Coordinates of C-alpha atoms in Angstrom, one line a residue:
X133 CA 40.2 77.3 -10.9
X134 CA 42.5 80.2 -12.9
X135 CA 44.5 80.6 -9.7
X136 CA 44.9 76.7 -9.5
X137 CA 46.5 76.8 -12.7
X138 CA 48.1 79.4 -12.6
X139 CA 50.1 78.1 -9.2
X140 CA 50.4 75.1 -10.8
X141 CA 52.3 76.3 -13.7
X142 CA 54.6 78.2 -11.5
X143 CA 55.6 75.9 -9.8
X144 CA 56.4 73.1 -12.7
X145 CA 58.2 76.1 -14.0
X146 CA 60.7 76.6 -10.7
X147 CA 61.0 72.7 -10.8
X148 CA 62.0 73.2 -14.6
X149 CA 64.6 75.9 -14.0
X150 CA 66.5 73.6 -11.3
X151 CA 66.6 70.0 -13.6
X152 CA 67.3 72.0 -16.6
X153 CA 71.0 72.3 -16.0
X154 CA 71.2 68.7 -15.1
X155 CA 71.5 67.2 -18.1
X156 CA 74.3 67.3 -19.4
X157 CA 77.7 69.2 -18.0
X158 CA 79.4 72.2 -20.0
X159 CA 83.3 72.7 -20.3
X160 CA 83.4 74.5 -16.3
X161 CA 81.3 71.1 -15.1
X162 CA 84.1 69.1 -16.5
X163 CA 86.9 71.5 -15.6
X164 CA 86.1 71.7 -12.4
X165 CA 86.0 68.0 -12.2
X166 CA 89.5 67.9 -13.6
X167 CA 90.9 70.6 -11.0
X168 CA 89.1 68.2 -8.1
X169 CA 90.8 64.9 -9.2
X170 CA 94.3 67.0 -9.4
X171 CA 94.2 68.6 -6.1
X172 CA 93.8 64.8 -4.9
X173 CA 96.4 63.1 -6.8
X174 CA 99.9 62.8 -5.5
X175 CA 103.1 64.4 -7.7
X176 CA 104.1 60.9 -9.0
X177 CA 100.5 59.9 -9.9
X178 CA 100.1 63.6 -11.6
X179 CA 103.0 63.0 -13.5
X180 CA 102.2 59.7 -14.5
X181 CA 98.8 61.1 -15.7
X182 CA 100.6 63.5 -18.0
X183 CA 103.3 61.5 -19.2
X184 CA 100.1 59.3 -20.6
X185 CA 98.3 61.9 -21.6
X186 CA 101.7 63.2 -24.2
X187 CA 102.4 59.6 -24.9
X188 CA 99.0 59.8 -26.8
X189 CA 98.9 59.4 -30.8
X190 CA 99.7 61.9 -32.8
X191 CA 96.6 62.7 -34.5
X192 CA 94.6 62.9 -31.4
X193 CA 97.2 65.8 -31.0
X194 CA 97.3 66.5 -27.6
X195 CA 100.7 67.7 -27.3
X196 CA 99.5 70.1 -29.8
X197 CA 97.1 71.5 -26.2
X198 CA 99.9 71.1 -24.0
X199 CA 102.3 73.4 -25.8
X200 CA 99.6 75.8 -26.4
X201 CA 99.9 75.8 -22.1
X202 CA 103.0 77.3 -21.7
X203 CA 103.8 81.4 -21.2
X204 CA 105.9 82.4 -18.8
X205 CA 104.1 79.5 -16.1
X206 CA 105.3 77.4 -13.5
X207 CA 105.3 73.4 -15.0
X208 CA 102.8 72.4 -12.5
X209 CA 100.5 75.2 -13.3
X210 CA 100.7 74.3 -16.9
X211 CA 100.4 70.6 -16.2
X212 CA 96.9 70.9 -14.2
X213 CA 95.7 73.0 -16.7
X214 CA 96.6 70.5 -19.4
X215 CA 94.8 68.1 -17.0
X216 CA 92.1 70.3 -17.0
X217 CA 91.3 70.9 -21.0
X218 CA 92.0 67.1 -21.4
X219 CA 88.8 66.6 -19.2
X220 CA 87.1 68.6 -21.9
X221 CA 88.6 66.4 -24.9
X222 CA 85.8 64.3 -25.8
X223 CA 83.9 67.6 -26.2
X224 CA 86.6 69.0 -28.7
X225 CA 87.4 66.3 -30.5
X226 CA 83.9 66.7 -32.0
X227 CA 84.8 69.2 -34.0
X228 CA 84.7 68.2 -37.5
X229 CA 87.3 71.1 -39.2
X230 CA 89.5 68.7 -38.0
X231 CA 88.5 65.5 -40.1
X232 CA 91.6 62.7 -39.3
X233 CA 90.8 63.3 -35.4
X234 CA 87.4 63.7 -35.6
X235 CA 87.1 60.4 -37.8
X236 CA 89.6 58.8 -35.3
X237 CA 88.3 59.7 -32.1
X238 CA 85.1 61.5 -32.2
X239 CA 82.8 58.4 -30.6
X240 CA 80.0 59.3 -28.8
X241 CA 80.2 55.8 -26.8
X242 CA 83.8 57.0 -25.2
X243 CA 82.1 60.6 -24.3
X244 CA 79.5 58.9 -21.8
X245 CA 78.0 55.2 -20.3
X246 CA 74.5 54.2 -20.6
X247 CA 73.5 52.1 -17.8
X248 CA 70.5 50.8 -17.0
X249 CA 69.1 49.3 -13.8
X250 CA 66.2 47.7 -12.5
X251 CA 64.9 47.8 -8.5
X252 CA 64.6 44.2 -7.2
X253 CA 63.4 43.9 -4.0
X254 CA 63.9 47.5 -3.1
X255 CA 68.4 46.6 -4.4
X256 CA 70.0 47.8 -7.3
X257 CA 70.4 44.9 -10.4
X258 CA 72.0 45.9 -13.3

């Protein structure tokens, strides 16, 4: 019976360790993300992207994070790694030392989407 248990508990521990890291993604999850969607765009879409990205307000200051990217870089480098950081945004703008942005922007509604479905005859309803 011990040794039931016992295997038992292994294994809901191994399951454990591989869902664990599933919930929810960390700065390199979204990162890499970013660097994915970059290496697909085209050079006029990428610079679309960034022109929208610097025409944001002020106080969500993210020109502030794309002059921070500069040092000696090529442009492009320093564009997709803007891209990058902005995939992290909703995570930084969380930060509360910074009360006019995080008032502004900090949502959690713009950070992620709950949807819920239901099966129907083995098909997907929302």
């Amino acid at each position: 019976m011990f040794r039931k248990v016992r295997k038992f508990a292994f294994v809901a521990v191994l399951i454990g360790s591989f869902v664990l890291p599933s919930f929810a993604w960390d700065e390199v999850g979204h990162k890499l993300t970013a660097y994915i969607a970059w290496s697909q765009m085209k050079p006029d879409v990428r610079a679309k992207v960034i022109k929208t990205l610097l025409a944001a307000p002020e106080d969500a200051q993210l020109s502030t994070f794309y002059s921070a990217y500069g040092g000696g870089r090529t442009e492009t480098a320093r564009q997709r790694d803007f891209f990058m950081l902005m995939a992290t945004w909703p995570d930084i703008i969380r930060e509360r030392n910074f009360a006019v942005r995080f008032k502004n922007y900090a949502h959690s509604d713009w950070h992620y989407a709950d949807t819920f479905w239901r099966l129907k005859d083995g098909k997907v309803e929302p």
